[in-house]
PDB file of C-alpha atoms in Angstrom:
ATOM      1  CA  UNK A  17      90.471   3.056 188.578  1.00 61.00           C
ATOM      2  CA  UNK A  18      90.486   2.549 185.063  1.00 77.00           C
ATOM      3  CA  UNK A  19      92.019   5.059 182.371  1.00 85.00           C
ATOM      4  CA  UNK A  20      89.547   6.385 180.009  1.00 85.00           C
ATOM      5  CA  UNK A  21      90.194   7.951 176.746  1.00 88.00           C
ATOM      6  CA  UNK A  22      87.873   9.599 174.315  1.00 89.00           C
ATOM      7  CA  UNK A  23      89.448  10.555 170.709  1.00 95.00           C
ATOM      8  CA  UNK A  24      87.476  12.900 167.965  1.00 96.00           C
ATOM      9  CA  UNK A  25      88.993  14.314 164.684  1.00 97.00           C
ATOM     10  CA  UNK A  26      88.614  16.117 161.617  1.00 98.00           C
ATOM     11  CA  UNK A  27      90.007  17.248 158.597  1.00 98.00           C
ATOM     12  CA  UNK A  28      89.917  21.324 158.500  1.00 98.00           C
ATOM     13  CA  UNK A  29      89.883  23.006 155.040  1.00 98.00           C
ATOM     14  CA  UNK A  30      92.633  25.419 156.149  1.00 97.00           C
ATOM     15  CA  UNK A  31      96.039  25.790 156.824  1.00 97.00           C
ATOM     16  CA  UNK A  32      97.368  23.777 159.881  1.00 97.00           C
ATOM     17  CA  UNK A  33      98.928  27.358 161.598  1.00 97.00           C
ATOM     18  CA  UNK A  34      95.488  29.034 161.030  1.00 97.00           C
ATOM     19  CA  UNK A  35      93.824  25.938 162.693  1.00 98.00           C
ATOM     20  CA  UNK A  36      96.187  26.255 165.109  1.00 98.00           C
ATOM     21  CA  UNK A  37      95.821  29.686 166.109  1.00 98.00           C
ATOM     22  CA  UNK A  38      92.383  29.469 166.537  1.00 98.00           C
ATOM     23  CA  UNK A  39      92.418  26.887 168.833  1.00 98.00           C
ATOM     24  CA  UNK A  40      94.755  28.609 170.944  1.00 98.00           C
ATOM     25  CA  UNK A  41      93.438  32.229 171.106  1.00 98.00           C
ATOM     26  CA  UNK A  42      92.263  30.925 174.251  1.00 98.00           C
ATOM     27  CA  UNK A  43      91.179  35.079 174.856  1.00 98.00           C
ATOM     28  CA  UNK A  44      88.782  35.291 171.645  1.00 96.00           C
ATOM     29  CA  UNK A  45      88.229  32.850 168.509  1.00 97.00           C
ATOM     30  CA  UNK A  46      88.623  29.734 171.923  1.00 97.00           C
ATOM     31  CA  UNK A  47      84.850  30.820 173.484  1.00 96.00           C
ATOM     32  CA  UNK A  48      82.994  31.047 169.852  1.00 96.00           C
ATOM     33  CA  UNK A  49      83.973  27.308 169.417  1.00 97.00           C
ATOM     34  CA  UNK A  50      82.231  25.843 172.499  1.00 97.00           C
ATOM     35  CA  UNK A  51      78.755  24.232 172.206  1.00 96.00           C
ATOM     36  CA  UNK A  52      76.442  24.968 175.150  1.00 95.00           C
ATOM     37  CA  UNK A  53      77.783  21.977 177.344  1.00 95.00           C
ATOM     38  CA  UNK A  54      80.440  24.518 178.114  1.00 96.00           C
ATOM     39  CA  UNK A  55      79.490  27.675 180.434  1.00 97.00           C
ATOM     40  CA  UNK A  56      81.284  30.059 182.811  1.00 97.00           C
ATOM     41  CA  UNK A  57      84.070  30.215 180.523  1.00 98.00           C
ATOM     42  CA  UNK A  58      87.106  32.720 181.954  1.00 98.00           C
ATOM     43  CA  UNK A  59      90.674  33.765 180.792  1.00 98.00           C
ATOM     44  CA  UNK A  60      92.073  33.749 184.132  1.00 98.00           C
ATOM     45  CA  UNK A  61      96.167  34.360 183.257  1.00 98.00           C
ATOM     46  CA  UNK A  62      97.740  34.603 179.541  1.00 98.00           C
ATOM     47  CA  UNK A  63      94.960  33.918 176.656  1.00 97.00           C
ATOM     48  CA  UNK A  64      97.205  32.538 173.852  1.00 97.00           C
ATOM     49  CA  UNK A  65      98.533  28.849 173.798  1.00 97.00           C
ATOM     50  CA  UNK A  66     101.277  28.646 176.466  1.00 98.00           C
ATOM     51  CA  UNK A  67     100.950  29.872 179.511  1.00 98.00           C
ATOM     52  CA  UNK A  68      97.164  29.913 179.653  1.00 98.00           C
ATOM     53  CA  UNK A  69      95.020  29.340 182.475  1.00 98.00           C
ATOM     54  CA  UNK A  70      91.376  28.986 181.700  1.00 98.00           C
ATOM     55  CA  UNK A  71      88.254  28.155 183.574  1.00 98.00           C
ATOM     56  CA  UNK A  72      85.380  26.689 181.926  1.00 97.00           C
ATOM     57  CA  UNK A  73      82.414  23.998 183.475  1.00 96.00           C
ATOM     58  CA  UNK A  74      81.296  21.518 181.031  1.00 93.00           C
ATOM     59  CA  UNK A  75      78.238  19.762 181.272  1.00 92.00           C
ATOM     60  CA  UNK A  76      78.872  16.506 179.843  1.00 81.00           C
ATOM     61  CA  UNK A  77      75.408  14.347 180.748  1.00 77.00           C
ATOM     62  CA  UNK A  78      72.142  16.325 182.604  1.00 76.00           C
ATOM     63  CA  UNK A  79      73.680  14.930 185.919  1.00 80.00           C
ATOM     64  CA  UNK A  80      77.580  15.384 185.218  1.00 81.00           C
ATOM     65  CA  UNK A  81      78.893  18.781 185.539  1.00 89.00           C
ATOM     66  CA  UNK A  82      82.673  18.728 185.545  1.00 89.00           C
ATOM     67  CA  UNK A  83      84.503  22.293 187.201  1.00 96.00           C
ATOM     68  CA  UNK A  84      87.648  22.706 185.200  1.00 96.00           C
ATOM     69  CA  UNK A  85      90.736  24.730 185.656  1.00 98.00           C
ATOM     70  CA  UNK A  86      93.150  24.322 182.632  1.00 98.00           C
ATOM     71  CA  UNK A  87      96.113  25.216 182.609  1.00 98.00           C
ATOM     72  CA  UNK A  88      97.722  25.522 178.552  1.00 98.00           C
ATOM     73  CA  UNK A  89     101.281  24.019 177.792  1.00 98.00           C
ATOM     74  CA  UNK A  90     102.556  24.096 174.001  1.00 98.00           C
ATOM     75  CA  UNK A  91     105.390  20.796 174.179  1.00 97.00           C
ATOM     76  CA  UNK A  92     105.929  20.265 170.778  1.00 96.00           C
ATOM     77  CA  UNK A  93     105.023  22.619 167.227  1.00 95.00           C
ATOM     78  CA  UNK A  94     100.880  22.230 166.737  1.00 97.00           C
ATOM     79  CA  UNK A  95     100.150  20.504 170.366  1.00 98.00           C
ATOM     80  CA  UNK A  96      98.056  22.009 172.983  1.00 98.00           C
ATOM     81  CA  UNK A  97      97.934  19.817 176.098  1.00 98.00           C
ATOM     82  CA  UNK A  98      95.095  21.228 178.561  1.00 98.00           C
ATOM     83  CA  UNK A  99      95.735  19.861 181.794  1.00 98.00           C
ATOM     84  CA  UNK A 100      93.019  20.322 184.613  1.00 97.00           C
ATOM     85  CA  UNK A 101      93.746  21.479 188.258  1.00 97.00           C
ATOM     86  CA  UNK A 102      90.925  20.344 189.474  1.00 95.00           C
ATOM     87  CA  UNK A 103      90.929  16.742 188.096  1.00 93.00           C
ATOM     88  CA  UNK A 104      93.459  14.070 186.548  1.00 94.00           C
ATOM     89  CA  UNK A 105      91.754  14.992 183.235  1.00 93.00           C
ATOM     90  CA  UNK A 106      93.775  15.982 180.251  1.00 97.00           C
ATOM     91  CA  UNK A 107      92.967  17.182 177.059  1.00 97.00           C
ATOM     92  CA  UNK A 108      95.499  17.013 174.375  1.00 98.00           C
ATOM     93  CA  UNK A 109      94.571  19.148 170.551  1.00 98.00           C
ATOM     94  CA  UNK A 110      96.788  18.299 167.513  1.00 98.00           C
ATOM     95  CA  UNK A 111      97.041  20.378 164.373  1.00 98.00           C
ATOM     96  CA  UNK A 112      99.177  18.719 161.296  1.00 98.00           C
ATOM     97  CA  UNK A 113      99.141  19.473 157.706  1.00 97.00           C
ATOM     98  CA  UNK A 114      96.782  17.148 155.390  1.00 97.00           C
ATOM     99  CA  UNK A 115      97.387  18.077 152.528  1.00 91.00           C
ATOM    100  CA  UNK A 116      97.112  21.223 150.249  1.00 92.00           C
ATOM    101  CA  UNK A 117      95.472  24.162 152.793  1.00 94.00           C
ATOM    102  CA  UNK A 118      93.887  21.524 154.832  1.00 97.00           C
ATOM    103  CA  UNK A 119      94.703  20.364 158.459  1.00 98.00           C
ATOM    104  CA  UNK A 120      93.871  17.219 160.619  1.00 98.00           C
ATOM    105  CA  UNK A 121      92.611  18.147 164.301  1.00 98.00           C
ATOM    106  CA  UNK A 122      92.929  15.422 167.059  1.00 98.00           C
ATOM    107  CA  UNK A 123      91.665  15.749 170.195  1.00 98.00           C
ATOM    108  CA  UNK A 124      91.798  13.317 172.772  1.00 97.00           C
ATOM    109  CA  UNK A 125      91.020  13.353 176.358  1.00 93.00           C
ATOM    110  CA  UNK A 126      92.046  11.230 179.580  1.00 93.00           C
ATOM    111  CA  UNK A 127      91.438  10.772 182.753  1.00 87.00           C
ATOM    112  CA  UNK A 128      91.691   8.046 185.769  1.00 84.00           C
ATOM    113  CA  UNK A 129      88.174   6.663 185.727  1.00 75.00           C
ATOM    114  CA  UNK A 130      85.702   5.654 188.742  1.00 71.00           C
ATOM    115  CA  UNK A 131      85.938   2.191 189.646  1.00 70.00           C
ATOM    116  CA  UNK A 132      83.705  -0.471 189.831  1.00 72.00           C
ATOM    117  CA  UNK A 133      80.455  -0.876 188.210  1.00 67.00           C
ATOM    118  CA  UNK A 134      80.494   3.001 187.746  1.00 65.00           C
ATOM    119  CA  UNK A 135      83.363   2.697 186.145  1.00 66.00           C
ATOM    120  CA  UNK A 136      82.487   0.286 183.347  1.00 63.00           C
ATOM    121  CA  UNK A 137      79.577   2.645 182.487  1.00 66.00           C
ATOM    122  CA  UNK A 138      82.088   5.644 182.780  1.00 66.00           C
ATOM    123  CA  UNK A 139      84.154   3.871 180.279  1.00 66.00           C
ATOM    124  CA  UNK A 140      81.698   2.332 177.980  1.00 66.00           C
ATOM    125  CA  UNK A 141      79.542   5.748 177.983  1.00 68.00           C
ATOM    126  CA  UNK A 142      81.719   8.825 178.254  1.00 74.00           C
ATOM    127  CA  UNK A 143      83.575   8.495 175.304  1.00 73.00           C
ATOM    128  CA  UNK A 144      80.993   8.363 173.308  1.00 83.00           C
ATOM    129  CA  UNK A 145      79.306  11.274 174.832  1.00 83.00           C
ATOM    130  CA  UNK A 146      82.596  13.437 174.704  1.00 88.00           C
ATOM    131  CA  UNK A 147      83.256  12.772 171.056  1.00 90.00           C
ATOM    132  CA  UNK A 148      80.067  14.059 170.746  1.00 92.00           C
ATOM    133  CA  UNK A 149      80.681  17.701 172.348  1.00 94.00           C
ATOM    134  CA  UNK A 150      84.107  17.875 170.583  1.00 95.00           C
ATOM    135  CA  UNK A 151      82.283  16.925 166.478  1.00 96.00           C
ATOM    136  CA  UNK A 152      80.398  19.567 167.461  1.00 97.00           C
ATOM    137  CA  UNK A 153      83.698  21.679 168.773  1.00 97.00           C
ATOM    138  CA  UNK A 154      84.825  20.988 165.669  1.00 98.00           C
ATOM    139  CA  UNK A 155      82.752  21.834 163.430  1.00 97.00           C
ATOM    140  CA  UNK A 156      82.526  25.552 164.803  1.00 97.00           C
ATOM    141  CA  UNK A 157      86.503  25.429 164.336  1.00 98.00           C
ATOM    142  CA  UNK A 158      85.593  24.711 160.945  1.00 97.00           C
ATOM    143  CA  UNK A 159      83.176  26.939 160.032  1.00 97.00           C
ATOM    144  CA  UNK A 160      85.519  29.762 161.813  1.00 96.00           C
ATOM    145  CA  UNK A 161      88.538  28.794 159.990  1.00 97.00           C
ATOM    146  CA  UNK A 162      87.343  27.461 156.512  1.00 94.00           C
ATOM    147  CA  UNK A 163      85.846  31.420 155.821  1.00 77.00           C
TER     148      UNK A 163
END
């Protein structure tokens, strides 16, 4: 089992804290940001940054629906690291300054792959198609932050 990584950012016209605090208001600006791959979304303990535990299933291909319980540690100043229950998948979101009221946002994403022949495809394919559903993440974060 291979690991397999996907990595998306962009540069936010707002303040790195804003940015930040969107991203983890996990209870209300959090939901407005997902594109429909994402459904049954749920706030299931806390709702801001640490301490969260959130339930969401995303739909990453028509055929690959992954059930994910995440639970929300803060480890250092503008890092979210989702880490899933359910999976060895981890999602880690990183807010820094980039100059004058604008923010860089990294996200990147691992997990143990599948092996074999599946998991060449798995690592050839999903990346791509994850960086896909997280541009478009990010451009709601944009458009909710940049107002």
């Amino acid at each position: 089992m291979a690991q397999v990584e996907a990595t998306t950012e962009r540069v936010v016209a707002a303040d790195a804290e804003k940015v930040f605090d969107a991203l983890a208001d996990y209870s209300g600006t959090r939901e407005r940001l997902l594109p429909e791959h994402f459904s049954e979304y749920e706030v299931r303990e806390g709702g801001d940054g640490e301490g969260t535990l959130v339930h969401w299933k995303l739909q990453a291909t028509s055929k690959r629906i992954r059930d994910c319980l995440m639970e929300v540690t803060e480890p250092t100043d503008g890092e979210l690291v989702e880490k899933d229950r359910n999976s060895s998948m981890v999602t880690t979101w990183r807010v820094t300054p980039a100059g004058e009221g604008s923010s860089r946002v990294v996200v990147t994403t691992t997990w143990k792959g599948a092996g074999g022949i599946g998991g060449f495809f798995e690592k050839t394919f999903a990346p791509k198609g994850l960086a896909r559903i997280y541009d478009a993440m990010l451009a709601k974060l944009a458009a909710e932050t940049e107002k």
